[in-house]
Structure formats: structure tokens, C-alpha cells
mmCIF file of C-alpha atoms and ligand atoms in Angstrom:
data_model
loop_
_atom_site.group_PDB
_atom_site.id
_atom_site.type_symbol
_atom_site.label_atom_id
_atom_site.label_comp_id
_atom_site.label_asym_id
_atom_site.label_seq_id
_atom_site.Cartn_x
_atom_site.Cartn_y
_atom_site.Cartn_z
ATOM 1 C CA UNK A 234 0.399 18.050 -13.889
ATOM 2 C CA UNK A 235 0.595 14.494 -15.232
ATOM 3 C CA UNK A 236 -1.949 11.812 -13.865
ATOM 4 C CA UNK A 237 -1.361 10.291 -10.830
ATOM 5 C CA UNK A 238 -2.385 7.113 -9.665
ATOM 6 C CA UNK A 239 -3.423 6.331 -5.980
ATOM 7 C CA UNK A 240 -4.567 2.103 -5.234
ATOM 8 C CA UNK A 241 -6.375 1.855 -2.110
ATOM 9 C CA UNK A 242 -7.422 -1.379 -0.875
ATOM 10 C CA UNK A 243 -10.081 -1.969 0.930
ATOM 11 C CA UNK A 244 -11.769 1.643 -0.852
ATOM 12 C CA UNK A 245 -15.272 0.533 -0.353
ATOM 13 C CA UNK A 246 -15.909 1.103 3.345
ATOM 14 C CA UNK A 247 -14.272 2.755 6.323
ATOM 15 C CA UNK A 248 -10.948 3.983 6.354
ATOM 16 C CA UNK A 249 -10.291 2.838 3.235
ATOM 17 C CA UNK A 250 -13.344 4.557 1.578
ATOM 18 C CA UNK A 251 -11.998 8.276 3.955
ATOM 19 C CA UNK A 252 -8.769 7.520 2.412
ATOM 20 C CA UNK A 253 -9.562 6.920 -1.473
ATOM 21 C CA UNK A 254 -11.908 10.373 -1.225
ATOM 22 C CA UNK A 255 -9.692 12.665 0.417
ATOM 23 C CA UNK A 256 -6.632 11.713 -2.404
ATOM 24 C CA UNK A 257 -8.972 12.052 -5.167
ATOM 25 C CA UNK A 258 -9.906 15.710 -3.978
ATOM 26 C CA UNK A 259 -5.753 15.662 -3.478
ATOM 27 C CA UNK A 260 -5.722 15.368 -6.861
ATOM 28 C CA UNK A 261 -4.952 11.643 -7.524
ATOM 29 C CA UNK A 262 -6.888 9.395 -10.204
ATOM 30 C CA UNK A 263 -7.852 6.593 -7.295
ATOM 31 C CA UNK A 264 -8.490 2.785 -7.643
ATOM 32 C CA UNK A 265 -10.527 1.057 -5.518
ATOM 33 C CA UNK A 266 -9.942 -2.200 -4.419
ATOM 34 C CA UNK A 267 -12.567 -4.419 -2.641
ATOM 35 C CA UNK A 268 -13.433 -7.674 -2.112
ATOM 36 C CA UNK A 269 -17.246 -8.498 -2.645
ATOM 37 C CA UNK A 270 -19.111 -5.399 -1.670
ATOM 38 C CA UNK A 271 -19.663 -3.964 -4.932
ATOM 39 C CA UNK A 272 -22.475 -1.164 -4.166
ATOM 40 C CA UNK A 273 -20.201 0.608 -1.778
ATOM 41 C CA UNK A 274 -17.242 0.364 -4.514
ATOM 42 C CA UNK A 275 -20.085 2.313 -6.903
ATOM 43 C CA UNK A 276 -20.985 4.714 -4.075
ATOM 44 C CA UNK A 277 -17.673 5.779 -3.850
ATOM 45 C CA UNK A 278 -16.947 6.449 -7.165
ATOM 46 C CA UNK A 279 -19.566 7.976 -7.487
ATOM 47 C CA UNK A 280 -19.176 10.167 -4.466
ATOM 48 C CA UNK A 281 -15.441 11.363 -6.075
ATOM 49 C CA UNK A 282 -17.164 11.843 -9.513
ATOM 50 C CA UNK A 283 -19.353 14.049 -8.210
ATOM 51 C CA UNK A 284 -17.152 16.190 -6.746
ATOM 52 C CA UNK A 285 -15.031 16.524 -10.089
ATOM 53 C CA UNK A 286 -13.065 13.829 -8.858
ATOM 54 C CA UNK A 287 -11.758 10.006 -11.190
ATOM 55 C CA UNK A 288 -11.807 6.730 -9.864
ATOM 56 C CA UNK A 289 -12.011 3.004 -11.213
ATOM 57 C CA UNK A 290 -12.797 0.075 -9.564
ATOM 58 C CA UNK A 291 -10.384 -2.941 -9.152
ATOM 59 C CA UNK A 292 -11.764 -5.696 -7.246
ATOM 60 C CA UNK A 293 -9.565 -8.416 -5.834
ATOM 61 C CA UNK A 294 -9.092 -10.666 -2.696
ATOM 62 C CA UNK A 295 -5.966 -9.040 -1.019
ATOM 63 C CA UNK A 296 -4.930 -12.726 0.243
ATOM 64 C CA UNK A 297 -4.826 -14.148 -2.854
ATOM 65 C CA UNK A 298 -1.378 -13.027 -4.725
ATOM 66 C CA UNK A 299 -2.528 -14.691 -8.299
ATOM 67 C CA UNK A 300 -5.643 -12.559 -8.225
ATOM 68 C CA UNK A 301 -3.737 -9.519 -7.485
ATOM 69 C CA UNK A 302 -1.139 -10.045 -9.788
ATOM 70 C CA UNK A 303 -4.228 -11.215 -12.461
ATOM 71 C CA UNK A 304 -5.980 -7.508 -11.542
ATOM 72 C CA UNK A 305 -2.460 -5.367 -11.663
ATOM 73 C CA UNK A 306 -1.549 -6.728 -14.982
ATOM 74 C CA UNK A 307 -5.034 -6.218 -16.359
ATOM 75 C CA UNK A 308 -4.593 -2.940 -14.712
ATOM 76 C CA UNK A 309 -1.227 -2.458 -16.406
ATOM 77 C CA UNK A 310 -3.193 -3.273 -20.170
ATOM 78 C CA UNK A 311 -5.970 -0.604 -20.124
ATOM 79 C CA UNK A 312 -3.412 2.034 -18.461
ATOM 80 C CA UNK A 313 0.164 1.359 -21.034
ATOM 81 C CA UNK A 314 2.696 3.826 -20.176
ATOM 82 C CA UNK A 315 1.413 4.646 -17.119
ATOM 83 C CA UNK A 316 2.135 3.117 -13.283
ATOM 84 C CA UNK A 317 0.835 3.372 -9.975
ATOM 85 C CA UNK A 318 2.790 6.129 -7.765
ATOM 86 C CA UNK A 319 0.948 5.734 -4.424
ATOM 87 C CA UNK A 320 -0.410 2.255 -2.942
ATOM 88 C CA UNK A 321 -2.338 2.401 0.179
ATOM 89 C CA UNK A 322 -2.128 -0.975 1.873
ATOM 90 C CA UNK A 323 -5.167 -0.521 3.882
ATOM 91 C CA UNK A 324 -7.264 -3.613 3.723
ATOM 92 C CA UNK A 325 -7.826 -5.833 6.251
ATOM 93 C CA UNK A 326 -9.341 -8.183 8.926
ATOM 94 C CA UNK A 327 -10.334 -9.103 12.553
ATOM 95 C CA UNK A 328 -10.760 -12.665 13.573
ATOM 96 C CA UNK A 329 -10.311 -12.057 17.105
ATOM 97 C CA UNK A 330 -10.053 -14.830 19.874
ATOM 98 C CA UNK A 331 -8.081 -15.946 22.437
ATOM 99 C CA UNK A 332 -4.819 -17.908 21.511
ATOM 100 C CA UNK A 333 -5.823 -21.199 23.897
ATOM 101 C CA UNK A 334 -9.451 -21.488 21.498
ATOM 102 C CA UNK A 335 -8.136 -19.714 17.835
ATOM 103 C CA UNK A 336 -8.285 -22.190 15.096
ATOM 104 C CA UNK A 337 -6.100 -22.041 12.127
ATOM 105 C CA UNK A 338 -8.375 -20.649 9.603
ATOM 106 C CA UNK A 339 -8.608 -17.122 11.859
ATOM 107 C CA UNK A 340 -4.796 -17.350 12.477
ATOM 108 C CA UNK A 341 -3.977 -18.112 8.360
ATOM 109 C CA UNK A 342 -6.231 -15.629 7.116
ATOM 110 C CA UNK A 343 -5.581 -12.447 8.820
ATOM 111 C CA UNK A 344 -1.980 -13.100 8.530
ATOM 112 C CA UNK A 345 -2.531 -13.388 4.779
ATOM 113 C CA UNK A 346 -5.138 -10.961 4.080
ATOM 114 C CA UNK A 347 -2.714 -8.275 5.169
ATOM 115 C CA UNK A 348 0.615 -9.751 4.409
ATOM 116 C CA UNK A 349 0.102 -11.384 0.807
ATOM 117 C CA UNK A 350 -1.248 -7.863 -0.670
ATOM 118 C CA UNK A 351 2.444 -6.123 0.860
ATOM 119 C CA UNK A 352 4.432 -8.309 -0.971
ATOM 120 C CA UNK A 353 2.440 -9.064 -3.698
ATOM 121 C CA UNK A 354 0.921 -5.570 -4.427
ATOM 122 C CA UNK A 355 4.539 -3.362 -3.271
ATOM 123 C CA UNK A 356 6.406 -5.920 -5.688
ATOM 124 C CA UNK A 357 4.376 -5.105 -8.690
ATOM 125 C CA UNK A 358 4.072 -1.653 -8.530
ATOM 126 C CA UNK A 359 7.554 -0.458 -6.777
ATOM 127 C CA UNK A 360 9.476 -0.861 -9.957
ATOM 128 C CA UNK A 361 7.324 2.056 -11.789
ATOM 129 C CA UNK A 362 7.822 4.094 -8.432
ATOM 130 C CA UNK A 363 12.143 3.151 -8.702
ATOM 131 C CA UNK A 364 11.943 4.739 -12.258
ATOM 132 C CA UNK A 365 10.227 7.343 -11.524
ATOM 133 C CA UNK A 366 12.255 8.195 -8.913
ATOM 134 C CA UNK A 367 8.538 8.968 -7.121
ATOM 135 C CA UNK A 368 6.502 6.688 -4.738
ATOM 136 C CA UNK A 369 4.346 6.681 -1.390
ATOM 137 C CA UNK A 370 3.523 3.438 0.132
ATOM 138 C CA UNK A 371 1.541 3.950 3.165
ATOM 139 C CA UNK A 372 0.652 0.829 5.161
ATOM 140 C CA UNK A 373 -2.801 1.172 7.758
ATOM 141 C CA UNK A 374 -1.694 -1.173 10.981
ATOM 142 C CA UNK A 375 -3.267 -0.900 14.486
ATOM 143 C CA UNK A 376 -1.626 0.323 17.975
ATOM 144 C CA UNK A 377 -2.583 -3.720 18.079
ATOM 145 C CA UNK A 378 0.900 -4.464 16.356
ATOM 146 C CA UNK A 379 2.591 -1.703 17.813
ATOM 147 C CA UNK A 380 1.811 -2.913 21.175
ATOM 148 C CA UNK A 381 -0.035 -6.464 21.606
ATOM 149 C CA UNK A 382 -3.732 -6.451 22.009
ATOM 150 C CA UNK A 383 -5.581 -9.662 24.342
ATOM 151 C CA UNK A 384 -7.375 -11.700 21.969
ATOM 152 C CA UNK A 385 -5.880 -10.072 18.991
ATOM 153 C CA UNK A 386 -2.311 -12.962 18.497
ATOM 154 C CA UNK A 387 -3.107 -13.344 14.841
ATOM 155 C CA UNK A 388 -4.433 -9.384 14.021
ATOM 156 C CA UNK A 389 -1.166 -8.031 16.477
ATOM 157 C CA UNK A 390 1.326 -10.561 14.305
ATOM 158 C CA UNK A 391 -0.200 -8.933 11.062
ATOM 159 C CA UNK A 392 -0.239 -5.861 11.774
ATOM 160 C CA UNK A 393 3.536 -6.685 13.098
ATOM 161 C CA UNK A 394 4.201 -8.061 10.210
ATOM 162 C CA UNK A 395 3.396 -5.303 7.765
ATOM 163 C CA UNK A 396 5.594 -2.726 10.069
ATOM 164 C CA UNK A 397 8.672 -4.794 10.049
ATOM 165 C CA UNK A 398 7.551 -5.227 6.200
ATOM 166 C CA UNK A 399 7.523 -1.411 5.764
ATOM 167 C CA UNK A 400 10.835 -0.270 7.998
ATOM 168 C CA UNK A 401 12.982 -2.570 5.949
ATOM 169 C CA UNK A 402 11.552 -1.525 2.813
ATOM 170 C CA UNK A 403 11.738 2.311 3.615
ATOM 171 C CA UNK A 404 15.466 2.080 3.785
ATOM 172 C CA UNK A 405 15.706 -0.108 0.303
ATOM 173 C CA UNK A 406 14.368 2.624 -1.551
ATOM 174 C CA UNK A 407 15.246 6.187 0.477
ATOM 175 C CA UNK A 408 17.352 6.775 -2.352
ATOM 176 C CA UNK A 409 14.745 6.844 -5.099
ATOM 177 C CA UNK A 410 12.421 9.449 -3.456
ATOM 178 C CA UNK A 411 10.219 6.181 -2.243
ATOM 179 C CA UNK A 412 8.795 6.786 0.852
ATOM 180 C CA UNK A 413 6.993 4.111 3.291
ATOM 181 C CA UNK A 414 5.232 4.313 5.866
ATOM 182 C CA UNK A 415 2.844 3.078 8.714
ATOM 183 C CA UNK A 416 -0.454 4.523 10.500
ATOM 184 C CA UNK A 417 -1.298 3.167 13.437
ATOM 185 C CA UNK A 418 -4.861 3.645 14.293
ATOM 186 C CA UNK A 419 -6.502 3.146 17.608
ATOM 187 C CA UNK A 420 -10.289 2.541 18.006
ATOM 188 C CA UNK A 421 -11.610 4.128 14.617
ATOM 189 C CA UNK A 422 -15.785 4.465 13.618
ATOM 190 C CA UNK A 423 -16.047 1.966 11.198
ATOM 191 C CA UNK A 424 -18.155 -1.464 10.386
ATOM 192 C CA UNK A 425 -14.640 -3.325 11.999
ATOM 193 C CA UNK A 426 -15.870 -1.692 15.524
ATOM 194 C CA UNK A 427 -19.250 -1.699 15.051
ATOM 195 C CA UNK A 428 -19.823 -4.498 17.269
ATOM 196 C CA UNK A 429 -17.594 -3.573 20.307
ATOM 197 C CA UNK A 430 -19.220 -1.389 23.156
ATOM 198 C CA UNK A 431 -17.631 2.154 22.511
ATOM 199 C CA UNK A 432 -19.080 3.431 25.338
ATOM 200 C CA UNK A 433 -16.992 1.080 27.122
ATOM 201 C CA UNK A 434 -14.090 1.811 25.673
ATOM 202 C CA UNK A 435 -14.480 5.421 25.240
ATOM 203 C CA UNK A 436 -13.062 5.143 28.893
ATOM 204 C CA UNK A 437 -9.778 3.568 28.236
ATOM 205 C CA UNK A 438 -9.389 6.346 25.448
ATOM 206 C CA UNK A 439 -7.359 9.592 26.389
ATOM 207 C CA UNK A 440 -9.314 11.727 24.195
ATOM 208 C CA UNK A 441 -12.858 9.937 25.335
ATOM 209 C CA UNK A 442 -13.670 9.175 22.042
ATOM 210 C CA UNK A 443 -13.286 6.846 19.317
ATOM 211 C CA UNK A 444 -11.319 8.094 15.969
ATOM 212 C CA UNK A 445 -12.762 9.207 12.712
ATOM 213 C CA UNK A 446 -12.088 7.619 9.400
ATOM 214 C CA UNK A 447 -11.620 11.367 7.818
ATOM 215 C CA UNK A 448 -8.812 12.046 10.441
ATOM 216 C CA UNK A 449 -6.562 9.097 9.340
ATOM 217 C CA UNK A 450 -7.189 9.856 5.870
ATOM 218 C CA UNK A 451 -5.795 13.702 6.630
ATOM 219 C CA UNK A 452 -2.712 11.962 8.259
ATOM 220 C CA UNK A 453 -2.152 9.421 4.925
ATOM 221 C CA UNK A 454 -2.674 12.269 2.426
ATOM 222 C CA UNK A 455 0.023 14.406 4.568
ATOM 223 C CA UNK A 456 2.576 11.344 4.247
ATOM 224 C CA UNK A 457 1.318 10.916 0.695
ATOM 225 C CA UNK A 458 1.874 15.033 -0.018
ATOM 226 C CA UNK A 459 5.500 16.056 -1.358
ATOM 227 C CA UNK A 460 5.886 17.955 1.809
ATOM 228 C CA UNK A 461 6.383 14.684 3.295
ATOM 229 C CA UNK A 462 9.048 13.419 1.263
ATOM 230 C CA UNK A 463 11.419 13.423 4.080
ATOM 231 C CA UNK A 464 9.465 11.132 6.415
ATOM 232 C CA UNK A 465 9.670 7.551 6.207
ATOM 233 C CA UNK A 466 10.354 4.386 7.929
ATOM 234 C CA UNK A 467 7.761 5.395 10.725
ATOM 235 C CA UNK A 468 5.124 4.178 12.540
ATOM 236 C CA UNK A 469 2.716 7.007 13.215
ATOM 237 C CA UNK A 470 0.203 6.404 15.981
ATOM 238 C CA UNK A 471 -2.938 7.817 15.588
ATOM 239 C CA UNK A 472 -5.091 6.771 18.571
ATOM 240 C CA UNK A 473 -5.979 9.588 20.616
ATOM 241 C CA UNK A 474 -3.235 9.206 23.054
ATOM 242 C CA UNK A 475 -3.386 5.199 23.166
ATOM 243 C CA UNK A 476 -0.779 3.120 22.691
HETATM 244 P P1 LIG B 503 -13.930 -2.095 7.430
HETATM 245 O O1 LIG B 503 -14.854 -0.961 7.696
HETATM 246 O O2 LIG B 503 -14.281 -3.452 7.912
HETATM 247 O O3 LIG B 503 -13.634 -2.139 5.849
HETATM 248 C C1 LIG B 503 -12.782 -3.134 5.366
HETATM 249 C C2 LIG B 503 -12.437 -2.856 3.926
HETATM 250 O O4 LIG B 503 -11.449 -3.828 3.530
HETATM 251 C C3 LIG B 503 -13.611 -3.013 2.983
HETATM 252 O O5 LIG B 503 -13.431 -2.092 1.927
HETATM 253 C C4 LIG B 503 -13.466 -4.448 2.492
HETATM 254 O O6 LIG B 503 -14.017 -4.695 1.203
HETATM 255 C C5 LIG B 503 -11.951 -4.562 2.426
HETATM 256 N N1 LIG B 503 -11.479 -5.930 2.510
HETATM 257 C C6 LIG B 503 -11.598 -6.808 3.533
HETATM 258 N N2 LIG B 503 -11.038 -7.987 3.216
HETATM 259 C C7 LIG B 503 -10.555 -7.849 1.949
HETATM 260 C C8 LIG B 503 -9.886 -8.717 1.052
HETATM 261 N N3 LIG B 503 -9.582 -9.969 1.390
HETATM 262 N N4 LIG B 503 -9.566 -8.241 -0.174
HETATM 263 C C9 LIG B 503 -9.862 -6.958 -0.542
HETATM 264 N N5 LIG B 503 -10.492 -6.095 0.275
HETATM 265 C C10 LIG B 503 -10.840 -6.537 1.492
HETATM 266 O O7 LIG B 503 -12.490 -1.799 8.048
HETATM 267 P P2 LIG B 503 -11.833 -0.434 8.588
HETATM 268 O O8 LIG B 503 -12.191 -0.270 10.008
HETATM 269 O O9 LIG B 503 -12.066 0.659 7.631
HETATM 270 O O10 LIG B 503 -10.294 -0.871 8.588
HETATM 271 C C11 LIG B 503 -9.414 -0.525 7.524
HETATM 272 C C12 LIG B 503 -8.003 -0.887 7.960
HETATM 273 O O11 LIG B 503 -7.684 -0.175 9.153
HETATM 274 C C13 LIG B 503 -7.805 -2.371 8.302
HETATM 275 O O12 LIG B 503 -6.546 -2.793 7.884
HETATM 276 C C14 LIG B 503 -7.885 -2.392 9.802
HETATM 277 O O13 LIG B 503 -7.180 -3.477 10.332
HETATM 278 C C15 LIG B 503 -7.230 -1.075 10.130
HETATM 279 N N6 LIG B 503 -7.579 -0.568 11.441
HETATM 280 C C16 LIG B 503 -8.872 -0.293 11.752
HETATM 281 C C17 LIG B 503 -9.164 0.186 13.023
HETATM 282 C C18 LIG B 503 -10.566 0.526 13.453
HETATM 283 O O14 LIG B 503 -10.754 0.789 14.650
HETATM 284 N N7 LIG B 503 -11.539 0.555 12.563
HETATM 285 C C19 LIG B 503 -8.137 0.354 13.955
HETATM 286 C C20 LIG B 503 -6.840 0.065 13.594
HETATM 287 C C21 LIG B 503 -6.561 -0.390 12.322
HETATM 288 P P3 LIG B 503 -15.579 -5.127 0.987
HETATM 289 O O15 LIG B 503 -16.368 -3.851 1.174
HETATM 290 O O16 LIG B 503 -15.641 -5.668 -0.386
HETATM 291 O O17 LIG B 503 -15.863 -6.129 2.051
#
């Protein structure tokens, strides 16, 4: 089988890091994206090489479209002839607040850190996936744009965004065996819920228990797998009966 390459952003940590492991062992040559935290890019990589596994690293800020297209071209140079044939938009942040006291800097920059990487990442790399007739975008949201979290105006309207981003898109490119589509995570392990009180929340939580990363990554590499070339345009919850 011919290479295939997987971008994940946000690789280093969390999700992201669940999700770039379980396609490598899928088979896919992954690319880690990050922003500063280069030792948990390395540990990564190294945790795929060692189980027979290839990665690379590609730093960039996700809300900065002339770094990403700066990284995706260089990309482009040290791989010619090949392109990328799954992108994982999964990077992003919390700057939660109520509306009456958010300032514009949390409002701008959540909006952007998950908004500028769809269109600036999907526009680069979904002409490869058109001619190839082969492509899975998968885009990580929160029940928090599905639904409207308190406190969360600026995350809900990103995450929003990026699912009205990815229905419209699905339909553009049905045609071309391009498939797109969202997860929608509920409370998840990670260093973004680190500091909320989980046994707190564990209450409010059908399933009594907050998610693990490894269990969204099983649901992206399913929507990622040929078998689910017929799925797309959705917004899969995956929450433990939330939302
Ligand atoms: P996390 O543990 O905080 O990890 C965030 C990852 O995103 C890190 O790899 C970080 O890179 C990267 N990142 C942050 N800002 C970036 C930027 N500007 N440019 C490039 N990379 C950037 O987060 P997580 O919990 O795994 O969340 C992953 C995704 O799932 C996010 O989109 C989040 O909104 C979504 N989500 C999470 C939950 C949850 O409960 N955890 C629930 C619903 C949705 P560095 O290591 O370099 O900082």
C-alpha cells in the first residue's frame, strides 16, 4: 500500500496525542502539529517509532494562517509528489468566562485558533484529496457547540463555527470520495479539564465518568477507515450520554 499521510494538530498532548498514535498503528505516516511544547511532540514520536510506527513533527500556531501555509509548503518541499489524505482538525482552546466580563483577546483567539487552521489548513491540502479522489477531514468540536455551554460564548461559537464549516464542506466534495466530519466530545481526561472538579461533574454525566482520549481516537480512526466512506456531514457526539 502506498504511504499515507495523516496531520493532526494539536498531536502533542491529549486527544490529539490518542489520535496521532492510534492512526499511526492504523497504518498512516502521522504529522504532528503543536504549538510550543516540543518534548511532548518528541515523546510522541517516539512512542509511534517504537511501536514500528513513522511520524514527523510540524510545528505551527493553528491561528496564524501565514505560518500554516509557511509549514504546509515547507511540508509540500521535503514530501514532492506526495499530499496529505487525512487532516485532523483537532487543536484547540478554552478561554472560558462569562459574556458580561470576557474581553476581546479570549473572544478573538479561540475563535481563531480553531477557525483559521479549517480554512487555512482544509484549503491547502483538499486539492491533493479532489485528485485523488481520497480524503478524511475529521474536525474535534465539543457538545459545547452542539448545544451552548454557560461561560463558554466564544469556545460554543468556535466549536459552532467549525460544524457549520464541516456540513457545508461535506456536501462540496461527496462526489470525490472526501469525507468530513465532526466529533463531539463531552468532558474528556486531558490537561484542558485538568482544572475543573470531575468529581463534580461526574454527576451531571450519564455514564458517571469523564471520557478517555483513546475512545475518541477509536471513533476518528473509524470515520478515518474506508469502511466509513459513506458517512459524512455528521456531528457525532461522544459524551457519555450528554448533550
Ligand atoms: P489539550 O490537552 O489542552 O491539548 C491541546 C493540544 O492543542 C496540544 O497539543 C497543544 O499544543 C495544541 N494547541 C493548542 N493551541 C495551539 C495552537 N495555537 N497551534 C497549534 N497547536 C495548538 O487539549 P485536549 O483536551 O486534548 O483537546 C483537544 C481538542 O478537543 C480541542 O479542540 C478541544 O477543544 C476538544 N475538546 C476537548 C474536550 C475535553 O474535555 N478535553 C472536550 C470537547 C472537545 P502544545 O502541546 O504545543 O501546547
Amino acid at each position: 500500500m502506498a504511504k499515507e499521510y495523516a496531520l493532526i494538530t494539536g498531536g502533542s498532548r491529549g486527544i490529539g496525542r490518542a489520535i496521532a498514535e492510534r492512526l499511526a498503528k492504523d497504518g498512516y505516516s502521522v504529522i504532528i502539529n503543536y504549538h510550543s511544547n516540543t518534548a511532548a511532540a518528541e515523546e510522541v514520536k517516539a512512542a509511534i517509532e517504537a511501536i514500528g510506527g513513522e511520524a514527523e513533527l510540524l510545528p505551527f500556531d493553528v491561528a496564524d494562517g501565514v505560518a500554516i501555509e509557511t509549514a504546509l509548503n515547507d511540508w509540500e518541499k521535503r514530501h514532492e509528489g506526495e499530499h496529505i489524505s487525512v487532516v485532523v482538525h483537532n487543536a484547540g482552546i478554552r478561554r472560558d468566562g462569562l459574556m458580561v466580563f470576557m474581553d476581546e483577546e479570549d473572544w478573538h483567539r479561540v475563535l481563531q485558533t480553531s477557525t483559521e487552521a479549517f480554512y487555512y489548513i482544509t484549503h491547502h491540502v483538499l486539492s491533493g484529496m479532489l485528485r485523488a479522489r481520497k480524503g478524511r477531514i475529521v474536525t474535534v468540536a465539543s457538545i459545547s457547540g452542539v448545544s451552548g455551554l454557560p461561560g463558554q460564548a466564544n469556545y460554543s461559537a468556535a466549536k459552532a463555527a467549525m460544524i457549520g464549516a464541516t456540513k457545508a464542506l461535506s456536501k462540496e466534495v461527496a462526489a470525490r470520495k472526501v469525507t468530513v466530519n465532526a466529533v463531539a466530545p463531552g468532558f474528556i481526561a486531558t490537561d484542558m479539564t485538568a482544572d475543573l472538579d470531575e468529581a463534580e461533574l461526574k454527576k451531571t454525566i450519564p455514564a458517571g465518568r469523564f471520557g478517555k482520549p483513546e475512545e475518541v481516537a477509536a471513533l476518528v480512526s473509524f470515520l478515518c477507515s474506508d469502511e466509513a466512506g459513506y458517512i459524512t456531514g455528521q456531528v457525532i457526539n461522544i459524551a457519555g450520554g450528554m448533550g
